[in-house]
Every structure is written in C-alpha cells, then in structure tokens.
Tab-separated table of C-alpha atoms and ligand atoms in Angstrom:
chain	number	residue	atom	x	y	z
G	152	UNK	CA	-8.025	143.213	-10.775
G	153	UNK	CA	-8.177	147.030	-10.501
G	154	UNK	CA	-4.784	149.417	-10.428
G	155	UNK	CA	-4.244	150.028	-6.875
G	156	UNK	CA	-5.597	152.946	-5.324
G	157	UNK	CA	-3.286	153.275	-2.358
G	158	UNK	CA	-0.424	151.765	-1.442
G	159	UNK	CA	-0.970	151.038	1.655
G	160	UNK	CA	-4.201	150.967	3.570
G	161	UNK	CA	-4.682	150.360	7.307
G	162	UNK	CA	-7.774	148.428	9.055
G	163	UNK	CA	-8.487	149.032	12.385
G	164	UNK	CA	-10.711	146.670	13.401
G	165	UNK	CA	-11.388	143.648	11.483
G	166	UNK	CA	-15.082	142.757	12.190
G	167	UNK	CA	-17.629	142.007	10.209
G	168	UNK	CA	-17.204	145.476	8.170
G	169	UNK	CA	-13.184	145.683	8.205
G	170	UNK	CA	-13.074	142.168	7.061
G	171	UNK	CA	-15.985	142.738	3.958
G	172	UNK	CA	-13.624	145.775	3.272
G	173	UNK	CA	-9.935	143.621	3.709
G	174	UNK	CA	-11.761	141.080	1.471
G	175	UNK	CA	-12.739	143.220	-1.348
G	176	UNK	CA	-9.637	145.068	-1.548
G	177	UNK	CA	-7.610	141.484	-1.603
G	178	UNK	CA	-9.947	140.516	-4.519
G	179	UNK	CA	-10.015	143.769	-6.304
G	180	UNK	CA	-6.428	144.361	-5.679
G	181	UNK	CA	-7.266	147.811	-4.519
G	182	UNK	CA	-4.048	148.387	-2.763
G	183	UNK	CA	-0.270	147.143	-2.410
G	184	UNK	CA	-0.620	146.496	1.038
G	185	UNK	CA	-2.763	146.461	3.644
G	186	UNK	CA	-1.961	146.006	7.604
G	187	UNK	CA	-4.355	145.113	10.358
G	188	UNK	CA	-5.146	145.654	13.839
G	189	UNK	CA	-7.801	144.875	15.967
G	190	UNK	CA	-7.579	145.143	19.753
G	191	UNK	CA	-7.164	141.594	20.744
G	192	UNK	CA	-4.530	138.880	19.885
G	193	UNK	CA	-7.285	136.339	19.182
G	194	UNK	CA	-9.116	138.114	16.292
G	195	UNK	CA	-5.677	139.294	15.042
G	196	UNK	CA	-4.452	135.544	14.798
G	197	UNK	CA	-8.011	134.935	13.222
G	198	UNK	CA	-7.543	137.527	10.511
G	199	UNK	CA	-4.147	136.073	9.917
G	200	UNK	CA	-5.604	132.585	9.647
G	201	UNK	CA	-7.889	134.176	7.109
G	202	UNK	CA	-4.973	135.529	4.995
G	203	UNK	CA	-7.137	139.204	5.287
G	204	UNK	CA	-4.185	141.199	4.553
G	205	UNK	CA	-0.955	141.485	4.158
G	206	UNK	CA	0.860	142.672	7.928
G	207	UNK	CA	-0.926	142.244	10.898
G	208	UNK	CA	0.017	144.119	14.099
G	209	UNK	CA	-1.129	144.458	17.711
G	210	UNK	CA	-0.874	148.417	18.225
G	211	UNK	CA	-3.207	150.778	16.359
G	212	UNK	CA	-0.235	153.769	16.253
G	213	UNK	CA	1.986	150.906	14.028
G	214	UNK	CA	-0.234	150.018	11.876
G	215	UNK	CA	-1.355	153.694	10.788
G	216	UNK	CA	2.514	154.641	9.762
G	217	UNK	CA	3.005	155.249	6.373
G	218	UNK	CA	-0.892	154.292	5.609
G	219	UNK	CA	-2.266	156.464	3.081
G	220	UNK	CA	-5.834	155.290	3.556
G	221	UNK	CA	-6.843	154.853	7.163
G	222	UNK	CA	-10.223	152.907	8.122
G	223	UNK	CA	-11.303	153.010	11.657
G	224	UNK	CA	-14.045	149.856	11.876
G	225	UNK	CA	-14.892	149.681	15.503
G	226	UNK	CA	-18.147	150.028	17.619
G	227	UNK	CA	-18.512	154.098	17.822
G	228	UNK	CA	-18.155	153.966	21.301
G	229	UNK	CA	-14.611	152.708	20.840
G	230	UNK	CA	-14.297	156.107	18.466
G	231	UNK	CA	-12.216	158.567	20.451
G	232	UNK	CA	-9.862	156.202	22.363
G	233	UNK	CA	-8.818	154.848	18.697
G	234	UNK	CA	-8.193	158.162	17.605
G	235	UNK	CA	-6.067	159.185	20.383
G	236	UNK	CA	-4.232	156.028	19.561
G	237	UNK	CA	-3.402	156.483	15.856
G	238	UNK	CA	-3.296	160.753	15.699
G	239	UNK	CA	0.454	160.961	16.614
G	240	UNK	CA	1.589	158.366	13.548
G	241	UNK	CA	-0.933	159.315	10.939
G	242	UNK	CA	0.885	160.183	7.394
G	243	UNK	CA	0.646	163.768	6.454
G	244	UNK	CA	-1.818	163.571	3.842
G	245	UNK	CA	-3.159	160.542	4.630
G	246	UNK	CA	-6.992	159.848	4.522
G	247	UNK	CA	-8.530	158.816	7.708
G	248	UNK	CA	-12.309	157.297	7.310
G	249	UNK	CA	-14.957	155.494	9.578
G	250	UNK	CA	-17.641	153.399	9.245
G	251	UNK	CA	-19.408	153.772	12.194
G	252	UNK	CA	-23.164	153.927	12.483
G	253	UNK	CA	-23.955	157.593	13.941
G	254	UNK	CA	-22.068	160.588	12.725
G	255	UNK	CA	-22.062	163.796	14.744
G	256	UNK	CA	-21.008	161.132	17.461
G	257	UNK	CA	-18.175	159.881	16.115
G	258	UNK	CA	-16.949	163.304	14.693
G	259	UNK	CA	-17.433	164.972	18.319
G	260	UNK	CA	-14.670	162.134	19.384
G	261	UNK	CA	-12.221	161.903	16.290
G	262	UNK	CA	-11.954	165.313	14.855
G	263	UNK	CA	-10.371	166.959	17.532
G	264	UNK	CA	-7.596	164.654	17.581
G	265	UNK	CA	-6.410	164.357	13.853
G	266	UNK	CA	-3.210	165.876	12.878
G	267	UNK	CA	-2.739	169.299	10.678
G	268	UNK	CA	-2.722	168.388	7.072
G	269	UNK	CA	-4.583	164.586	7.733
G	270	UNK	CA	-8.018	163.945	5.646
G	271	UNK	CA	-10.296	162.907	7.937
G	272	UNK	CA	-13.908	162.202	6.258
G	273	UNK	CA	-16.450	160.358	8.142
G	274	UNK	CA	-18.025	157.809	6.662
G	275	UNK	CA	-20.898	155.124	6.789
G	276	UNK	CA	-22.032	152.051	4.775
G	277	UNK	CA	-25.211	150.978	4.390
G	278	UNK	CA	-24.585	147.174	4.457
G	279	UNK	CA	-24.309	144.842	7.064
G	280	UNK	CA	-25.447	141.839	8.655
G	281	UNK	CA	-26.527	140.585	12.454
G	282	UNK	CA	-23.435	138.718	12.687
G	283	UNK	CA	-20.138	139.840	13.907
G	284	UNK	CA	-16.425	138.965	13.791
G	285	UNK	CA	-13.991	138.497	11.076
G	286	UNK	CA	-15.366	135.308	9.482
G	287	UNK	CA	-18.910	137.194	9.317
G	288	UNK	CA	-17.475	139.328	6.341
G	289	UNK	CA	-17.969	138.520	2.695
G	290	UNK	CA	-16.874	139.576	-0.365
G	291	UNK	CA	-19.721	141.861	-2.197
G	292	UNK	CA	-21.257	143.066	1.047
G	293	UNK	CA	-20.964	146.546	-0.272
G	294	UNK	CA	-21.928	146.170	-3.576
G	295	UNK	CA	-25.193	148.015	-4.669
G	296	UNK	CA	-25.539	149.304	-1.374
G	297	UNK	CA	-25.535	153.681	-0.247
G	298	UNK	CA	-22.174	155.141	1.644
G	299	UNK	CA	-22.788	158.112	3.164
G	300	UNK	CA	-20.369	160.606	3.822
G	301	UNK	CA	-20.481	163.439	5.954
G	302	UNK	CA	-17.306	165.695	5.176
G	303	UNK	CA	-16.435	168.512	7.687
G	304	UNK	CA	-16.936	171.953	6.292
G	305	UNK	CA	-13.169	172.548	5.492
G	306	UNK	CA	-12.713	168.477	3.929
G	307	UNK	CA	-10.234	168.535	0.746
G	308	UNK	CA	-12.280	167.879	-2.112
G	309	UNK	CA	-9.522	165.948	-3.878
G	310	UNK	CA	-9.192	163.796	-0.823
G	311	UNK	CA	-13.334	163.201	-0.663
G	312	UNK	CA	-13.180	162.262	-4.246
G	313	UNK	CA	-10.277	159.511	-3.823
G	314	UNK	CA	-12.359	157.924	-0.993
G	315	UNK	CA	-15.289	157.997	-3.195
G	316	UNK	CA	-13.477	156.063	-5.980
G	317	UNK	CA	-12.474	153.829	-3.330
G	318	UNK	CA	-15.849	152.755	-2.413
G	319	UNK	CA	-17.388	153.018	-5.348
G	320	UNK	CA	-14.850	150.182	-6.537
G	321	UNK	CA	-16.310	148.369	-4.302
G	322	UNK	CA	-19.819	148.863	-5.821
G	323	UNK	CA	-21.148	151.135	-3.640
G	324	UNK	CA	-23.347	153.790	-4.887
G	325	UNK	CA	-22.545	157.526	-3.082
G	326	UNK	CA	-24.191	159.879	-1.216
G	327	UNK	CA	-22.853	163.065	0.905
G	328	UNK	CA	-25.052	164.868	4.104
G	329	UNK	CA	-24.454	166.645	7.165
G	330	UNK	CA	-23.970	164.482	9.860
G	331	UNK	CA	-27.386	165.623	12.153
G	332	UNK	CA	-29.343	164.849	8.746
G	333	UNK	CA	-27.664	161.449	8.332
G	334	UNK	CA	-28.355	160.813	12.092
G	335	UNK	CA	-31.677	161.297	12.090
G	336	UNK	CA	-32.235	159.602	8.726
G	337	UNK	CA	-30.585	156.501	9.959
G	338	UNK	CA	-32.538	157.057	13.071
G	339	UNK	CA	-35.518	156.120	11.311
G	340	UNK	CA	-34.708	153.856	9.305
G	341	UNK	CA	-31.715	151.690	10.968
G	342	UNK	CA	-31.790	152.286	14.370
G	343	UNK	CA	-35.771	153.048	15.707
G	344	UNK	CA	-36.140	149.047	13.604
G	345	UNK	CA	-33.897	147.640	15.666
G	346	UNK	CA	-35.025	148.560	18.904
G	347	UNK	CA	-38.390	147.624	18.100
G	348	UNK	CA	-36.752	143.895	17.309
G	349	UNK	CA	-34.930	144.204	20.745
G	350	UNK	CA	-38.281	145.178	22.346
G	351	UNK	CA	-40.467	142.407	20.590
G	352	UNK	CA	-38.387	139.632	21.215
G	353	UNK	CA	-37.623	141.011	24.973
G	354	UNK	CA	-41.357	140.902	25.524
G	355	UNK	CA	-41.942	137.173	23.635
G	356	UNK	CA	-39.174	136.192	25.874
G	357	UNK	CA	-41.189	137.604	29.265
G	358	UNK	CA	-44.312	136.639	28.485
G	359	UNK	CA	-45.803	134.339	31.078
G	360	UNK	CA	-48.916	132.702	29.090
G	361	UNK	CA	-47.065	131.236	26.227
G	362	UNK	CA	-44.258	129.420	26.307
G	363	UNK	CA	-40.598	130.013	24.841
G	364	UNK	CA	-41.125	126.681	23.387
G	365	UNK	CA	-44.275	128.404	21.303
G	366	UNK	CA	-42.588	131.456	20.429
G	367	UNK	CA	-39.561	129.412	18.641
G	368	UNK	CA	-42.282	126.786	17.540
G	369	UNK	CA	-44.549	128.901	15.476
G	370	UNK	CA	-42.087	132.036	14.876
G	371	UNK	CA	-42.141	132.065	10.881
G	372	UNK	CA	-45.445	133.707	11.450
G	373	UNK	CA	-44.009	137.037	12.099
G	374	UNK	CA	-41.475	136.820	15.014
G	375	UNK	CA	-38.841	135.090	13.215
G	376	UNK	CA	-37.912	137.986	11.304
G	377	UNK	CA	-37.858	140.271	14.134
G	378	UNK	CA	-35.371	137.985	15.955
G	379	UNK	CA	-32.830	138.773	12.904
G	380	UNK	CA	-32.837	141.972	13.719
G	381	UNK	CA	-33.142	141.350	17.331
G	382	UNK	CA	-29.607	138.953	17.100
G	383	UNK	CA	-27.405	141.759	15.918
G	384	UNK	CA	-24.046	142.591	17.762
G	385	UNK	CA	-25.201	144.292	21.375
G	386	UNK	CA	-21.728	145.902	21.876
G	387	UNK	CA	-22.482	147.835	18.371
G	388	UNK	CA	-25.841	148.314	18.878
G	389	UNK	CA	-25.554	149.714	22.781
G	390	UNK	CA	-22.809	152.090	21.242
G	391	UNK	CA	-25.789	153.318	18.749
G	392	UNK	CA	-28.352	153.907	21.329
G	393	UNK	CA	-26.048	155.954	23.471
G	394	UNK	CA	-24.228	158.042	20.461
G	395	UNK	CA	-27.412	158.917	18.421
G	396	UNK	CA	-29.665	159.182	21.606
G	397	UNK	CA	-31.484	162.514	20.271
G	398	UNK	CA	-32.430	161.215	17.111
G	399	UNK	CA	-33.774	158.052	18.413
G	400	UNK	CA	-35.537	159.733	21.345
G	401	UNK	CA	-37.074	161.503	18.552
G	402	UNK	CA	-37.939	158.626	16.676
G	403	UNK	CA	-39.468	156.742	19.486
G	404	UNK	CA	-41.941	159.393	20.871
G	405	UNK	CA	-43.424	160.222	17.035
G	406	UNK	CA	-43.305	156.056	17.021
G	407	UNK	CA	-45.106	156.170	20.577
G	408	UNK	CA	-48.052	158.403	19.344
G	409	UNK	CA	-48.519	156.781	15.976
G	410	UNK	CA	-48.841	153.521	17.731
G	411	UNK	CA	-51.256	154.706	20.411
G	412	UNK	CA	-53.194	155.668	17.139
G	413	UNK	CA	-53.274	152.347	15.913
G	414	UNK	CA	-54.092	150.842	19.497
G	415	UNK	CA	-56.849	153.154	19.578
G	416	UNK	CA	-58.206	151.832	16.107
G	417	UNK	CA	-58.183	148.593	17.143
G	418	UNK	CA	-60.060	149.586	20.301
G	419	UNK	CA	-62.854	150.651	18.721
G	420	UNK	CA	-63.421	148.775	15.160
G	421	UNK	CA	-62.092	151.406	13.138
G	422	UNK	CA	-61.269	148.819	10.312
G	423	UNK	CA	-61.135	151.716	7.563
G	424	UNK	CA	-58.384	153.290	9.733
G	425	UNK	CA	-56.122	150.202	9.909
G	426	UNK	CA	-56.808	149.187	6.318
G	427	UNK	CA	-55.728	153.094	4.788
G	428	UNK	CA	-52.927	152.648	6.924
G	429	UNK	CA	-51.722	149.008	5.679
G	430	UNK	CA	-52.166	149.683	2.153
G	431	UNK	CA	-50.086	152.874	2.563
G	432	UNK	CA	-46.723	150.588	4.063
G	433	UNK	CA	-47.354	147.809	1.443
G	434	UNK	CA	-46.888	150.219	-1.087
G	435	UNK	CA	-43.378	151.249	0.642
G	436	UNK	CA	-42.165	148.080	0.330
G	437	UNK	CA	-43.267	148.013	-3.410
G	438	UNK	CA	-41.016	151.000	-3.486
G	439	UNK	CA	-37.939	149.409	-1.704
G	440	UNK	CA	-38.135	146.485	-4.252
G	441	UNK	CA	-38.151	149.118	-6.814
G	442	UNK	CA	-35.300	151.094	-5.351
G	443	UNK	CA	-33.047	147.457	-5.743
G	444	UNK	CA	-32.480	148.003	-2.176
G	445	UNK	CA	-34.602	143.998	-1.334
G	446	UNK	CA	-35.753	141.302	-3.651
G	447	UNK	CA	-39.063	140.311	-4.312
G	448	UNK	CA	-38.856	136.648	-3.195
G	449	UNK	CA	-41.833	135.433	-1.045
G	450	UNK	CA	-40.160	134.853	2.334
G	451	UNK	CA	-36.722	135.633	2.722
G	452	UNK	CA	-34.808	132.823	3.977
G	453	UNK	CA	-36.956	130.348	3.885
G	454	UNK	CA	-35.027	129.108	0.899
G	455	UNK	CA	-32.075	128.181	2.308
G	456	UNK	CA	-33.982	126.501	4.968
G	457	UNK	CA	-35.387	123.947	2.239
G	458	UNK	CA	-31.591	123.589	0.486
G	459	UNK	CA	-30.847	122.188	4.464
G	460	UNK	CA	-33.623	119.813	4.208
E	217	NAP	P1	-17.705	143.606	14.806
E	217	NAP	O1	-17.869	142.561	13.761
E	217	NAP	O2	-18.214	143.342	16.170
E	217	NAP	O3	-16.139	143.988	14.900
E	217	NAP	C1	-15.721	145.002	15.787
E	217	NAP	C2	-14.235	145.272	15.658
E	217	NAP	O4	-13.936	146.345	16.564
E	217	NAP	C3	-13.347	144.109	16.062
E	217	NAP	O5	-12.109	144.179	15.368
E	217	NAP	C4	-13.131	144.379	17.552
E	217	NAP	O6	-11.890	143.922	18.042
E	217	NAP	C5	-13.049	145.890	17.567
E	217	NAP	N1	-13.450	146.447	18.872
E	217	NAP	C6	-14.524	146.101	19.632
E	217	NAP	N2	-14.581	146.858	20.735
E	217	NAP	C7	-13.500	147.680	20.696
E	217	NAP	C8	-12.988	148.668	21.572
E	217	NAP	N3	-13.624	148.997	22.715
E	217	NAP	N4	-11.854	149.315	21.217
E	217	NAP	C9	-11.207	149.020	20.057
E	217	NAP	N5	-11.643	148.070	19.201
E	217	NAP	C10	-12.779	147.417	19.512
E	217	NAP	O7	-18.382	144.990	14.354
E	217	NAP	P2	-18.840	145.481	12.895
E	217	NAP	O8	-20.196	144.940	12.612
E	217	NAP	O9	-17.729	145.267	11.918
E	217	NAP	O10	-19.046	147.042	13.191
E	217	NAP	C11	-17.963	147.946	13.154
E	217	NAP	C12	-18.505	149.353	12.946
E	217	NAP	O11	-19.266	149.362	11.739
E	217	NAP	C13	-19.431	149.866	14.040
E	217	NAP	O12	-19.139	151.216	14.311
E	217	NAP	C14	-20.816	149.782	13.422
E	217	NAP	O13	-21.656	150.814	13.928
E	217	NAP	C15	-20.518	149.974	11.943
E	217	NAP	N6	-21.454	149.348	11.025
E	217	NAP	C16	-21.936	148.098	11.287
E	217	NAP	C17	-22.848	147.524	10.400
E	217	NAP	C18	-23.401	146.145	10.671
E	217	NAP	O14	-24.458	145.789	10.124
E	217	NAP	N7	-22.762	145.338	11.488
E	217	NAP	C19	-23.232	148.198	9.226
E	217	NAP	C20	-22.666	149.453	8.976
E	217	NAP	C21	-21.792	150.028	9.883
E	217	NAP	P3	-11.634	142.536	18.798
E	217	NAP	O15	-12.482	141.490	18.125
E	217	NAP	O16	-10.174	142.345	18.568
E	217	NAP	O17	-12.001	142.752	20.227
C-alpha cells in the first residue's frame, strides 16, 4: 500500500481503462476515495457489484465535486459533451486528465470548457485490450507500459508532475509530446494496424470462394491474430477514425503505395525485393522484444488454448 496521492479521485467512465485504473488505485491505495460515474445505470450497478470504488453516482457534475484528480475514460467522441457536463463543478485546482486515444481531438473539445485555475493535462496510455466493459479491466494493465502526455503550452508544471507520480505508481513508464506528434505517432502504430485487421477480416468475411467455415477452420495460420485486433470495441474505434482522420489518411496513402510496391514484386518474381523487405520487419520485431514492449514466446495465445484442453 502506497500513501495516498489524492484524496479523492473521480472516474468517469468505468470501461475497460477506468476500471484497470479504479482497480489499481483500490490495490495500491492511491487515494481516500474514489467516486464513479458512467453514463448508464447498468454499468454503474456493475461497477458497484465489483466493489470498484468507493461512491458511485449517476451524474458526471456530482461526481467531479470536491475531486482533486479528475479522469475522463470515455470513447473521444463522447469528449466534449463530458466536459460540458463536469466544467461548472470542477474543484479549483483540481487536475482534470483523459485517456483517450487521439489528442488534438480531444483537446479541440475539452479545453475550451475547463474552468480558470483547473489542471487540465491530456493524457493517453499505451495499454489496452480488445475487450470492453468494466469486468474487462485488470489489475497491472498499466504496468511497464508508455503514457503519453500532451500538456497545453501554459500546463502547471507542479500539477504535470503529480499526475506523473500518479501513473508512474501504477508502473507506467512516461513520456510528454505535442499532441499532432502523438497523433500521428499513434497513427502508425495503433490506429493504421487496426484498420488493416478491420479490413482483413471484412474481406475473409466477403469472400465468395472459401467458406466462413474455412476461414475460422484454418485461422491460426495468420488470420487469427488479425481477428484480435479486428474484435476491438467499434464505438472506440469509430470515435478514432473520425477524431484522428488526418493522421490516418496519412498513414493509409504512404500504406497504399508501399503495398502497391509489394504487389508489384510479386507480379513479376522480384524475390530479392520481398526477401530485403522481410528481413528488414523481422528485425523490428527483434527490436520490440528488446524494447520489453512483447515477449518472445512462439505463438501468443496458443498457450492458454492447451491449459483449456
Ligand atoms: P469501454 O470499455 O467501452 O468503456 C467506455 C466507458 O465510456 C463506459 O463507462 C461507457 O459507459 C462510457 N461511454 C460510452 N459512450 C459514452 C458516451 N457517448 N458518453 C459518455 N460516456 C460514454 O472503453 P475503454 O476501452 O475503457 O476506452 C475508454 C477510452 O480509453 C477511449 O477514449 C479509448 O480511446 C481509450 N483507450 C482505450 C484503449 C483500449 O485498448 N481499449 C487503450 C488506451 C486508451 P456505459 O457503459 O455506462 O454506457
């Protein structure tokens, strides 16, 4: 158990992030108390049932009084209208963060609203899952993973640096960038992965000459670890596609080109081209692996497959 940081921290939203966050903070005892609040009565009732925090309450604006630390954990979309809802009973001094996946985005929506003399510093973990809702979260889902802040120009340095003790009790390692750089970055290599999944599996899923019953059959070939990807939250992931479209429009059309490069090598037998290129990516994952950011073992979830057997 840690001294608590804050006395009283506020979750809005209590997904598969919020709850990771409610979770750690219960076990680390990283604040006195924290209240929830989620937009409808049946995940509330479910983060009760979970014993997640400490108060749980139906509006946003009640839950933010008196809150020194303020986390806003919905799909970015959801961004602006939440901020409308808490900016009139936000704490003076109090420290409002996000988690959301783009960042110019959800700045354009949320800074205009918050209060004189409120900390708001946008944030973004680098952890996650596909799955969603409050029993998706775990303890540890943070640990040894990046956060990425992107502070306005005029953000309180004392205030940045409680935030970043904050998450860094929860064993995540820190990082700060301007919110166009972090888009783009995450762009890359976040949200451009993704829609290739969606894409992949859409096209499996239209094909006429082999069957569905194929694809599922003989998916640990490849497929099956597209479809991971590919069964992520599509509330959350429509909200990325719409609030970081530049970046990923970017993304796509350099992706476009270097694949009608590698169509084109394949066209004509140009072996040496594919082969430069392959041994170039393996050695990127060599460097992930490195990095601690994936483990070395030979096929990812097929482990727990043989445990069910
Ligand atoms: P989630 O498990 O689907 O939970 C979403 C939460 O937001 C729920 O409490 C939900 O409330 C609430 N919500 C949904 N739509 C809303 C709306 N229109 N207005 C107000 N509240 C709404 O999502 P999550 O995975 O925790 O993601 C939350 C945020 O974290 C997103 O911005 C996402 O970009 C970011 N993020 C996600 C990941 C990941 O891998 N999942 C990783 C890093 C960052 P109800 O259930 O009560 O409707």
């Amino acid at each position: 158990m840690s001294t608590p940081l804050f006395d009283r921290i506020a979750l809005i939203g209590i997904g598969l992030i919020g709850s990771s966050i409610a979770r750690d903070v219960k076990e680390l005892g990283l604040a006195g108390e924290v209240v929830i609040s989620t937009r409808s009565a049946e995940t509330l009732k479910r983060a009760e049932e979970l014993a997640l925090g400490t108060h749980y309450v139906s509006s946003a604006a009640d839950a933010v009084k008196d809150a020194d630390l303020v986390i806003v954990s919905v799909p970015v979309g959801a961004s602006e209208a939440v901020a409308r809802q808490i900016a009139g009973s936000l704490k003076a001094g109090a420290i409002v963060t996000d988690v959301g996946s783009t960042k110019a985005s959800v700045i354009a929506q949320m800074a205009p609203h918050m209060p004189e003399g409120v900390h708001f510093i946008p944030g973004h973990p680098l952890a996650g899952t596909e799955k969603s809702g409050p029993d998706a979260g775990f303890v540890g889902l943070f640990r040894d993973r990046w956060c990425i802040f992107t502070p306005l120009p005029d953000t309180d340095q004392a205030a940045l640096d409680t935030l970043k003790s904050f998450w860094m009790a929860l064993g995540s390692r820190i990082d700060e960038m301007d919110p166009q750089h972090h888009d783009k970055v995450l762009a890359i290599v976040s949200h451009l992965p993704h829609i290739i999944a969606y894409n992949i599996v859409g096209t499996a899923d239209d094909l006429e000459t082999v069957t569905d019953a194929e694809v599922i059959k003989y998916s640990a070939s490849g497929f099956r670890d597209f479809t991971r990807l590919a069964a992520s939250d599509p509330t959350m992931w429509r909200d990325v596609c719409l609030h970081n479209k530049d970046a990923i429009l970017e993304m796509l059309a350099r992706f476009s080109e270097d694949l009608a490069y590698l169509q084109r090598a394949i066209r004509w037998g140009e072996g040496d081209k594919l082969f430069e290129l392959f041994t170039r990516t393996r050695a990127i994952r060599r460097s992930i692996v490195q990095a601690g950011q994936d483990v070395d073992a030979p096929d990812f979830g097929r482990h727990s497959l043989d445990a069910k057997k």
